[in-house]
PDB file of C-alpha atoms and ligand atoms in Angstrom:
ATOM      1  CA  MET A   1      84.415  58.469  99.264  1.00  0.00           C
ATOM      2  CA  LEU A   2      86.510  60.790  96.858  1.00  0.00           C
ATOM      3  CA  LYS A   3      84.843  64.474  97.351  1.00  0.00           C
ATOM      4  CA  LYS A   4      84.142  65.723  93.645  1.00  0.00           C
ATOM      5  CA  LYS A   5      84.348  69.361  93.169  1.00  0.00           C
ATOM      6  CA  ASN A   6      81.218  70.169  90.944  1.00  0.00           C
ATOM      7  CA  PHE A   7      80.488  73.003  88.464  1.00  0.00           C
ATOM      8  CA  ASP A   8      76.790  73.055  88.840  1.00  0.00           C
ATOM      9  CA  THR A   9      77.265  73.484  92.304  1.00  0.00           C
ATOM     10  CA  TYR A  10      79.111  76.835  92.200  1.00  0.00           C
ATOM     11  CA  LYS A  11      76.784  77.576  88.960  1.00  0.00           C
ATOM     12  CA  LYS A  12      73.803  77.517  91.505  1.00  0.00           C
ATOM     13  CA  SER A  13      75.136  79.547  94.056  1.00  0.00           C
ATOM     14  CA  ALA A  14      76.105  82.324  91.465  1.00  0.00           C
ATOM     15  CA  ASP A  15      73.119  82.237  89.609  1.00  0.00           C
ATOM     16  CA  TYR A  16      71.352  83.236  93.176  1.00  0.00           C
ATOM     17  CA  ILE A  17      73.766  85.857  93.689  1.00  0.00           C
ATOM     18  CA  LEU A  18      73.339  86.922  89.882  1.00  0.00           C
ATOM     19  CA  ASP A  19      69.797  86.903  90.194  1.00  0.00           C
ATOM     20  CA  LYS A  20      69.631  89.620  93.298  1.00  0.00           C
ATOM     21  CA  ILE A  21      72.276  91.684  92.033  1.00  0.00           C
ATOM     22  CA  LYS A  22      71.162  91.783  88.307  1.00  0.00           C
ATOM     23  CA  THR A  23      74.488  92.361  86.963  1.00  0.00           C
ATOM     24  CA  LYS A  24      77.816  90.947  86.594  1.00  0.00           C
ATOM     25  CA  VAL A  25      80.521  92.065  88.547  1.00  0.00           C
ATOM     26  CA  GLU A  26      84.242  92.579  87.510  1.00  0.00           C
ATOM     27  CA  ILE A  27      86.202  93.870  91.083  1.00  0.00           C
ATOM     28  CA  ALA A  28      85.812  91.735  94.349  1.00  0.00           C
ATOM     29  CA  ILE A  29      87.207  92.144  97.561  1.00  0.00           C
ATOM     30  CA  ILE A  30      87.393  89.514 100.471  1.00  0.00           C
ATOM     31  CA  LEU A  31      88.025  91.454 103.753  1.00  0.00           C
ATOM     32  CA  GLY A  32      90.257  90.252 106.273  1.00  0.00           C
ATOM     33  CA  THR A  33      90.263  90.473 110.088  1.00  0.00           C
ATOM     34  CA  GLY A  34      89.894  94.153 111.585  1.00  0.00           C
ATOM     35  CA  LEU A  35      89.551  95.663 107.927  1.00  0.00           C
ATOM     36  CA  GLU A  36      85.574  95.592 107.910  1.00  0.00           C
ATOM     37  CA  ASN A  37      85.079  99.714 107.727  1.00  0.00           C
ATOM     38  CA  LEU A  38      85.779  99.592 103.830  1.00  0.00           C
ATOM     39  CA  LEU A  39      82.211  98.879 103.568  1.00  0.00           C
ATOM     40  CA  ASP A  40      81.185 102.163 105.036  1.00  0.00           C
ATOM     41  CA  GLU A  41      81.918 103.676 101.867  1.00  0.00           C
ATOM     42  CA  MET A  42      79.902 101.252  99.789  1.00  0.00           C
ATOM     43  CA  GLU A  43      76.861 102.739  97.535  1.00  0.00           C
ATOM     44  CA  ASP A  44      73.853 101.487  96.862  1.00  0.00           C
ATOM     45  CA  LYS A  45      74.286  98.617  98.823  1.00  0.00           C
ATOM     46  CA  ILE A  46      72.664  95.053  98.061  1.00  0.00           C
ATOM     47  CA  GLU A  47      73.295  92.451 100.873  1.00  0.00           C
ATOM     48  CA  ILE A  48      73.162  88.673 100.710  1.00  0.00           C
ATOM     49  CA  ASN A  49      74.179  86.352 103.223  1.00  0.00           C
ATOM     50  CA  TYR A  50      76.446  83.492 102.836  1.00  0.00           C
ATOM     51  CA  ARG A  51      73.466  81.286 104.673  1.00  0.00           C
ATOM     52  CA  ASP A  52      71.014  82.183 101.976  1.00  0.00           C
ATOM     53  CA  VAL A  53      73.076  81.332  99.097  1.00  0.00           C
ATOM     54  CA  PRO A  54      72.205  77.923  97.603  1.00  0.00           C
ATOM     55  CA  ASN A  55      75.306  75.484  98.385  1.00  0.00           C
ATOM     56  CA  PHE A  56      77.274  78.280  99.905  1.00  0.00           C
ATOM     57  CA  LEU A  57      79.770  77.427 102.911  1.00  0.00           C
ATOM     58  CA  ILE A  58      78.247  78.316 106.252  1.00  0.00           C
ATOM     59  CA  SER A  59      80.592  80.549 108.777  1.00  0.00           C
ATOM     60  CA  THR A  60      81.912  78.818 111.465  1.00  0.00           C
ATOM     61  CA  THR A  61      82.228  82.142 113.553  1.00  0.00           C
ATOM     62  CA  ASN A  62      79.102  83.532 114.510  1.00  0.00           C
ATOM     63  CA  ASN A  63      79.927  86.750 115.890  1.00  0.00           C
ATOM     64  CA  SER A  64      79.178  88.891 112.941  1.00  0.00           C
ATOM     65  CA  GLU A  65      77.676  86.529 109.615  1.00  0.00           C
ATOM     66  CA  GLY A  66      79.227  86.603 106.600  1.00  0.00           C
ATOM     67  CA  LYS A  67      77.972  88.163 103.494  1.00  0.00           C
ATOM     68  CA  PHE A  68      78.129  89.480 100.038  1.00  0.00           C
ATOM     69  CA  ILE A  69      78.046  93.228  99.877  1.00  0.00           C
ATOM     70  CA  PHE A  70      77.434  94.281  96.090  1.00  0.00           C
ATOM     71  CA  GLY A  71      77.688  98.344  95.514  1.00  0.00           C
ATOM     72  CA  LYS A  72      79.913 100.782  94.435  1.00  0.00           C
ATOM     73  CA  LEU A  73      83.279 101.893  95.436  1.00  0.00           C
ATOM     74  CA  SER A  74      84.478 104.903  93.977  1.00  0.00           C
ATOM     75  CA  GLY A  75      82.099 104.782  91.085  1.00  0.00           C
ATOM     76  CA  LYS A  76      82.728 101.352  90.386  1.00  0.00           C
ATOM     77  CA  LYS A  77      80.724  98.271  90.912  1.00  0.00           C
ATOM     78  CA  VAL A  78      82.274  95.779  93.261  1.00  0.00           C
ATOM     79  CA  ILE A  79      81.277  92.810  95.418  1.00  0.00           C
ATOM     80  CA  CYS A  80      82.892  92.353  98.516  1.00  0.00           C
ATOM     81  CA  MET A  81      82.967  89.543 101.126  1.00  0.00           C
ATOM     82  CA  THR A  82      82.872  89.832 104.628  1.00  0.00           C
ATOM     83  CA  LYS A  83      83.922  86.972 105.603  1.00  0.00           C
ATOM     84  CA  ARG A  84      86.436  84.425 104.723  1.00  0.00           C
ATOM     85  CA  PHE A  85      86.995  80.651 105.262  1.00  0.00           C
ATOM     86  CA  HIS A  86      89.970  79.413 106.525  1.00  0.00           C
ATOM     87  CA  TYR A  87      91.634  76.046 106.902  1.00  0.00           C
ATOM     88  CA  TYR A  88      91.889  76.234 110.582  1.00  0.00           C
ATOM     89  CA  GLU A  89      88.139  76.348 110.836  1.00  0.00           C
ATOM     90  CA  GLY A  90      88.007  72.935 109.571  1.00  0.00           C
ATOM     91  CA  TYR A  91      86.842  73.268 106.189  1.00  0.00           C
ATOM     92  CA  ASP A  92      88.962  70.753 103.602  1.00  0.00           C
ATOM     93  CA  PHE A  93      91.075  72.450 101.190  1.00  0.00           C
ATOM     94  CA  ASP A  94      88.533  71.532  98.084  1.00  0.00           C
ATOM     95  CA  GLU A  95      85.890  73.324  99.806  1.00  0.00           C
ATOM     96  CA  LEU A  96      87.951  76.397  99.881  1.00  0.00           C
ATOM     97  CA  VAL A  97      87.629  76.756  96.545  1.00  0.00           C
ATOM     98  CA  MET A  98      84.457  77.678  96.494  1.00  0.00           C
ATOM     99  CA  PRO A  99      83.776  81.209  97.215  1.00  0.00           C
ATOM    100  CA  VAL A 100      86.330  81.981  93.932  1.00  0.00           C
ATOM    101  CA  TYR A 101      85.073  79.789  91.571  1.00  0.00           C
ATOM    102  CA  VAL A 102      81.375  81.452  92.688  1.00  0.00           C
ATOM    103  CA  LEU A 103      83.177  84.648  91.950  1.00  0.00           C
ATOM    104  CA  LYS A 104      84.204  83.790  88.796  1.00  0.00           C
ATOM    105  CA  LEU A 105      80.844  82.948  87.657  1.00  0.00           C
ATOM    106  CA  LEU A 106      79.697  86.076  88.800  1.00  0.00           C
ATOM    107  CA  GLY A 107      82.305  87.639  86.146  1.00  0.00           C
ATOM    108  CA  VAL A 108      84.938  88.863  88.541  1.00  0.00           C
ATOM    109  CA  GLU A 109      88.150  88.768  86.831  1.00  0.00           C
ATOM    110  CA  LYS A 110      89.882  90.884  89.997  1.00  0.00           C
ATOM    111  CA  LEU A 111      90.118  89.895  92.971  1.00  0.00           C
ATOM    112  CA  ILE A 112      91.671  92.096  95.879  1.00  0.00           C
ATOM    113  CA  LEU A 113      92.245  90.543  99.217  1.00  0.00           C
ATOM    114  CA  THR A 114      93.407  91.654 102.420  1.00  0.00           C
ATOM    115  CA  ASN A 115      94.704  89.781 105.731  1.00  0.00           C
ATOM    116  CA  ALA A 116      96.505  89.836 108.916  1.00  0.00           C
ATOM    117  CA  ALA A 117      99.888  88.798 109.338  1.00  0.00           C
ATOM    118  CA  GLY A 118     102.799  88.439 111.604  1.00  0.00           C
ATOM    119  CA  ALA A 119     105.968  90.158 110.568  1.00  0.00           C
ATOM    120  CA  VAL A 120     108.968  87.882 110.125  1.00  0.00           C
ATOM    121  CA  ASN A 121     111.250  89.814 108.066  1.00  0.00           C
ATOM    122  CA  TYR A 122     113.247  92.048 110.653  1.00  0.00           C
ATOM    123  CA  ASN A 123     112.633  95.007 108.647  1.00  0.00           C
ATOM    124  CA  PHE A 124     108.918  94.349 108.825  1.00  0.00           C
ATOM    125  CA  TYR A 125     106.915  95.873 111.741  1.00  0.00           C
ATOM    126  CA  PRO A 126     103.634  96.099 113.130  1.00  0.00           C
ATOM    127  CA  GLY A 127     101.313  98.742 111.462  1.00  0.00           C
ATOM    128  CA  ASP A 128     102.991  98.007 107.688  1.00  0.00           C
ATOM    129  CA  ILE A 129     100.695  97.336 104.915  1.00  0.00           C
ATOM    130  CA  CYS A 130     102.186  95.246 102.450  1.00  0.00           C
ATOM    131  CA  LEU A 131     101.741  93.759  99.074  1.00  0.00           C
ATOM    132  CA  ILE A 132     102.035  90.427  98.632  1.00  0.00           C
ATOM    133  CA  ARG A 133     104.408  89.377  95.696  1.00  0.00           C
ATOM    134  CA  ASP A 134     104.584  85.711  95.773  1.00  0.00           C
ATOM    135  CA  HIS A 135     103.976  82.948  99.009  1.00  0.00           C
ATOM    136  CA  ILE A 136     105.401  80.175  99.751  1.00  0.00           C
ATOM    137  CA  ASN A 137     102.929  76.854 100.922  1.00  0.00           C
ATOM    138  CA  PHE A 138     104.895  73.924 102.196  1.00  0.00           C
ATOM    139  CA  ALA A 139     101.773  73.012 104.521  1.00  0.00           C
ATOM    140  CA  GLY A 140     101.270  70.144 101.896  1.00  0.00           C
ATOM    141  CA  VAL A 141      97.619  70.948 100.994  1.00  0.00           C
ATOM    142  CA  SER A 142      96.085  72.175  97.895  1.00  0.00           C
ATOM    143  CA  PRO A 143      92.771  73.447  96.808  1.00  0.00           C
ATOM    144  CA  THR A 144      92.648  72.498  93.440  1.00  0.00           C
ATOM    145  CA  ARG A 145      93.716  68.866  93.794  1.00  0.00           C
ATOM    146  CA  GLY A 146      91.251  66.628  93.058  1.00  0.00           C
ATOM    147  CA  ASN A 147      88.854  66.448  89.785  1.00  0.00           C
ATOM    148  CA  ASN A 148      89.685  69.241  87.717  1.00  0.00           C
ATOM    149  CA  LEU A 149      86.628  71.383  86.246  1.00  0.00           C
ATOM    150  CA  ALA A 150      87.687  72.373  83.056  1.00  0.00           C
ATOM    151  CA  GLU A 151      85.291  75.321  82.931  1.00  0.00           C
ATOM    152  CA  PHE A 152      87.603  76.878  84.823  1.00  0.00           C
ATOM    153  CA  GLY A 153      90.910  76.070  83.744  1.00  0.00           C
ATOM    154  CA  GLU A 154      93.581  73.226  83.081  1.00  0.00           C
ATOM    155  CA  ARG A 155      94.592  70.506  84.751  1.00  0.00           C
ATOM    156  CA  PHE A 156      97.986  71.758  85.669  1.00  0.00           C
ATOM    157  CA  TYR A 157      98.666  75.535  85.796  1.00  0.00           C
ATOM    158  CA  PRO A 158     101.642  77.817  86.345  1.00  0.00           C
ATOM    159  CA  ILE A 159     101.551  80.073  89.633  1.00  0.00           C
ATOM    160  CA  ASP A 160     104.767  82.011  88.994  1.00  0.00           C
ATOM    161  CA  LYS A 161     102.396  85.175  88.124  1.00  0.00           C
ATOM    162  CA  LEU A 162      99.925  84.539  90.898  1.00  0.00           C
ATOM    163  CA  TYR A 163     100.075  88.105  92.197  1.00  0.00           C
ATOM    164  CA  ASP A 164      99.583  90.504  89.557  1.00  0.00           C
ATOM    165  CA  GLU A 165     102.461  92.875  88.796  1.00  0.00           C
ATOM    166  CA  LYS A 166     100.685  95.411  86.598  1.00  0.00           C
ATOM    167  CA  LEU A 167      98.064  95.738  89.885  1.00  0.00           C
ATOM    168  CA  ARG A 168     101.044  95.635  92.417  1.00  0.00           C
ATOM    169  CA  LYS A 169     102.667  98.298  90.233  1.00  0.00           C
ATOM    170  CA  LEU A 170      99.166 100.893  90.600  1.00  0.00           C
ATOM    171  CA  ALA A 171      99.057  99.878  94.419  1.00  0.00           C
ATOM    172  CA  LYS A 172     102.479 101.273  94.794  1.00  0.00           C
ATOM    173  CA  LYS A 173     101.553 104.223  92.998  1.00  0.00           C
ATOM    174  CA  SER A 174      98.289 104.638  94.419  1.00  0.00           C
ATOM    175  CA  ALA A 175     100.199 104.334  98.081  1.00  0.00           C
ATOM    176  CA  ILE A 176     102.810 107.107  97.075  1.00  0.00           C
ATOM    177  CA  LYS A 177      99.914 109.399  95.964  1.00  0.00           C
ATOM    178  CA  LEU A 178      98.735 108.988  99.106  1.00  0.00           C
ATOM    179  CA  GLY A 179     102.044 109.816 100.913  1.00  0.00           C
ATOM    180  CA  PHE A 180     102.995 106.290 101.948  1.00  0.00           C
ATOM    181  CA  GLU A 181     104.881 103.129 100.700  1.00  0.00           C
ATOM    182  CA  VAL A 182     103.672  99.844 100.662  1.00  0.00           C
ATOM    183  CA  LYS A 183     106.460  96.960 101.241  1.00  0.00           C
ATOM    184  CA  GLU A 184     106.656  93.948  99.123  1.00  0.00           C
ATOM    185  CA  ALA A 185     106.531  90.548 101.036  1.00  0.00           C
ATOM    186  CA  VAL A 186     106.377  86.859 100.511  1.00  0.00           C
ATOM    187  CA  TYR A 187     103.908  85.671 102.264  1.00  0.00           C
ATOM    188  CA  PHE A 188     104.515  82.232 104.020  1.00  0.00           C
ATOM    189  CA  PHE A 189     101.469  80.159 104.990  1.00  0.00           C
ATOM    190  CA  THR A 190     100.748  77.894 107.871  1.00  0.00           C
ATOM    191  CA  VAL A 191      97.613  75.980 109.142  1.00  0.00           C
ATOM    192  CA  GLY A 192      97.256  77.197 112.156  1.00  0.00           C
ATOM    193  CA  PRO A 193      94.903  77.776 114.511  1.00  0.00           C
ATOM    194  CA  PHE A 194      97.901  78.233 116.775  1.00  0.00           C
ATOM    195  CA  PHE A 195     100.782  80.617 116.135  1.00  0.00           C
ATOM    196  CA  GLU A 196     103.936  79.383 115.263  1.00  0.00           C
ATOM    197  CA  SER A 197     106.742  78.150 117.508  1.00  0.00           C
ATOM    198  CA  PRO A 198     110.118  80.380 117.225  1.00  0.00           C
ATOM    199  CA  SER A 199     112.069  77.547 115.553  1.00  0.00           C
ATOM    200  CA  GLU A 200     109.317  77.459 112.795  1.00  0.00           C
ATOM    201  CA  ILE A 201     109.801  81.208 112.749  1.00  0.00           C
ATOM    202  CA  ARG A 202     113.548  80.791 112.220  1.00  0.00           C
ATOM    203  CA  ALA A 203     112.791  78.094 109.341  1.00  0.00           C
ATOM    204  CA  ILE A 204     110.515  80.513 107.593  1.00  0.00           C
ATOM    205  CA  ARG A 205     112.810  83.305 107.480  1.00  0.00           C
ATOM    206  CA  THR A 206     115.653  81.574 106.229  1.00  0.00           C
ATOM    207  CA  LEU A 207     113.338  80.056 103.501  1.00  0.00           C
ATOM    208  CA  GLY A 208     112.295  83.298 102.146  1.00  0.00           C
ATOM    209  CA  GLY A 209     108.965  84.044 104.183  1.00  0.00           C
ATOM    210  CA  ASP A 210     108.614  87.740 105.370  1.00  0.00           C
ATOM    211  CA  LEU A 211     104.986  87.324 106.714  1.00  0.00           C
ATOM    212  CA  VAL A 212     103.041  84.364 107.839  1.00  0.00           C
ATOM    213  CA  GLY A 213      99.712  83.598 108.408  1.00  0.00           C
ATOM    214  CA  MET A 214      96.530  81.382 108.069  1.00  0.00           C
ATOM    215  CA  SER A 215      94.742  82.391 104.713  1.00  0.00           C
ATOM    216  CA  THR A 216      94.756  83.808 101.236  1.00  0.00           C
ATOM    217  CA  ILE A 217      96.606  81.222  99.540  1.00  0.00           C
ATOM    218  CA  THR A 218      93.460  79.123  99.185  1.00  0.00           C
ATOM    219  CA  GLU A 219      91.888  82.058  97.385  1.00  0.00           C
ATOM    220  CA  THR A 220      94.966  83.075  95.456  1.00  0.00           C
ATOM    221  CA  LEU A 221      95.533  79.511  94.197  1.00  0.00           C
ATOM    222  CA  THR A 222      91.879  79.157  93.037  1.00  0.00           C
ATOM    223  CA  ALA A 223      91.885  82.587  91.453  1.00  0.00           C
ATOM    224  CA  GLY A 224      94.993  81.272  89.313  1.00  0.00           C
ATOM    225  CA  HIS A 225      93.361  78.193  88.419  1.00  0.00           C
ATOM    226  CA  CYS A 226      90.407  80.013  86.718  1.00  0.00           C
ATOM    227  CA  GLY A 227      92.070  83.429  85.603  1.00  0.00           C
ATOM    228  CA  ILE A 228      91.425  85.987  88.018  1.00  0.00           C
ATOM    229  CA  LYS A 229      93.929  88.548  88.803  1.00  0.00           C
ATOM    230  CA  VAL A 230      94.938  89.129  91.964  1.00  0.00           C
ATOM    231  CA  LEU A 231      96.133  91.793  94.169  1.00  0.00           C
ATOM    232  CA  ALA A 232      96.684  90.991  97.956  1.00  0.00           C
ATOM    233  CA  PHE A 233      97.443  92.953 100.971  1.00  0.00           C
ATOM    234  CA  SER A 234      98.636  92.228 104.378  1.00  0.00           C
ATOM    235  CA  VAL A 235      98.935  93.930 107.250  1.00  0.00           C
ATOM    236  CA  ALA A 236     101.621  92.950 109.465  1.00  0.00           C
ATOM    237  CA  THR A 237      99.769  93.218 112.885  1.00  0.00           C
ATOM    238  CA  ASN A 238     102.513  91.480 115.168  1.00  0.00           C
ATOM    239  CA  TYR A 239     106.076  90.465 115.545  1.00  0.00           C
ATOM    240  CA  SER A 240     106.622  86.603 114.579  1.00  0.00           C
ATOM    241  CA  SER A 241     106.846  84.682 118.038  1.00  0.00           C
ATOM    242  CA  ASP A 242     110.649  84.959 117.842  1.00  0.00           C
ATOM    243  CA  ARG A 243     110.671  88.718 118.393  1.00  0.00           C
ATOM    244  CA  ILE A 244     108.536  89.079 121.039  1.00  0.00           C
ATOM    245  CA  GLU A 245     108.087  88.109 124.785  1.00  0.00           C
ATOM    246  CA  ASN A 246     104.517  87.141 124.681  1.00  0.00           C
ATOM    247  CA  MET A 247     103.003  85.671 121.528  1.00  0.00           C
ATOM    248  CA  ASP A 248      99.151  85.734 122.172  1.00  0.00           C
ATOM    249  CA  GLY A 249      97.759  87.506 119.193  1.00  0.00           C
ATOM    250  CA  THR A 250      95.856  89.593 121.125  1.00  0.00           C
ATOM    251  CA  GLU A 251      97.196  92.733 119.174  1.00  0.00           C
ATOM    252  CA  VAL A 252      96.323  91.041 115.680  1.00  0.00           C
ATOM    253  CA  GLU A 253      92.690  92.797 115.433  1.00  0.00           C
ATOM    254  CA  ASP A 254      93.552  96.518 117.183  1.00  0.00           C
ATOM    255  CA  VAL A 255      96.319  96.661 115.087  1.00  0.00           C
ATOM    256  CA  ALA A 256      94.567  95.986 111.787  1.00  0.00           C
ATOM    257  CA  ARG A 257      91.721  98.064 112.520  1.00  0.00           C
ATOM    258  CA  GLU A 258      94.023 100.862 113.873  1.00  0.00           C
ATOM    259  CA  VAL A 259      95.730 100.432 109.742  1.00  0.00           C
ATOM    260  CA  SER A 260      92.513 100.122 107.999  1.00  0.00           C
ATOM    261  CA  PRO A 261      91.701 103.183 107.517  1.00  0.00           C
ATOM    262  CA  LYS A 262      94.950 104.016 105.506  1.00  0.00           C
ATOM    263  CA  LEU A 263      94.464 100.631 103.828  1.00  0.00           C
ATOM    264  CA  LYS A 264      90.794 101.721 103.284  1.00  0.00           C
ATOM    265  CA  ASN A 265      92.216 104.697 101.196  1.00  0.00           C
ATOM    266  CA  LEU A 266      94.306 103.013  99.191  1.00  0.00           C
ATOM    267  CA  ILE A 267      91.903 100.152  98.127  1.00  0.00           C
ATOM    268  CA  LEU A 268      89.642 103.624  97.026  1.00  0.00           C
ATOM    269  CA  LYS A 269      92.513 105.209  95.070  1.00  0.00           C
ATOM    270  CA  ILE A 270      93.290 101.821  93.297  1.00  0.00           C
ATOM    271  CA  ILE A 271      89.960 100.924  92.247  1.00  0.00           C
ATOM    272  CA  GLU A 272      89.543 104.309  91.107  1.00  0.00           C
ATOM    273  CA  GLU A 273      92.532 103.894  88.709  1.00  0.00           C
ATOM    274  CA  ILE A 274      92.201 100.493  87.971  1.00  0.00           C
ATOM    275  CA  ASP A 275      91.633  99.696  84.365  1.00  0.00           C
ATOM    276  CA  ASP A 276      87.921  98.767  83.383  1.00  0.00           C
TER     277      ASP A 276
HETATM  278  N1  HPA B   1     100.942  83.813 112.337  1.00  0.00           N
HETATM  279  C1  HPA B   1      99.867  83.232 111.820  1.00  0.00           C
HETATM  280  N2  HPA B   1      99.107  84.109 111.485  1.00  0.00           N
HETATM  281  C2  HPA B   1      98.681  85.277 111.810  1.00  0.00           C
HETATM  282  C3  HPA B   1      99.546  86.210 112.576  1.00  0.00           C
HETATM  283  C4  HPA B   1     100.639  85.435 113.136  1.00  0.00           C
HETATM  284  O1  HPA B   1     101.850  86.031 113.671  1.00  0.00           O
HETATM  285  N3  HPA B   1      99.254  87.348 112.886  1.00  0.00           N
HETATM  286  C5  HPA B   1      98.140  87.484 112.094  1.00  0.00           C
HETATM  287  N4  HPA B   1      98.003  86.061 111.767  1.00  0.00           N
END
């Protein structure tokens, strides 16, 4: 049977969260691998487990459960999602719209995303903090395929300005104030969960991909549909498979954790300076 997206389903999830946090919230953050330490900085926290939110997706990884954490960062109201949902976990693309549509119904206007990615471009190295300026999705999948929810946006919509230029400028300026530079990157989406073959990596490089990863685009494409501005960071955690001897992914979490204090400070600075 054809699966349908349903506005009331998302509304029910959002109403549950709004009832707990008692306010709308304009800024959301979805945290990627190894970047959870941002949560240590949050004040006046209210935590809501995904499993308690009606209709919400259930995390398939049980090492630490996914939560919404509402609170203040740099004095501003923010809602964080501690775990994201990936296609490789088995969700369908039309299920993966849910978190962002729910965020939209909470009042979110700006979405900050972080992820870990492989460094494909020869000028990118493990440890680099990168700003996604565009992506390539050649996986043949689309989160907004299927029935269009007009409450959120138009059937057909542009994605040429998906990664908000103003927010990227702010991010670059904030990084310089903190004494480092961020590289702008084109993120190439792969479905995973396997890492790429060397020949795939060479093709990705030829096509213009700087980084490769298995997340984020479902969220950005959904944000584009419902008019949320996106600022997306990748931490390059490893060389792509044609640049190293053993591509086993073991360094991904370690490198993300090593870099996370720097990225945390950058995100705090950006939130401090972001327009209301
Ligand atoms: N490929 C795909 N996804 C990733 C990688 C990679 O090399 N590193 C971290 N996430």
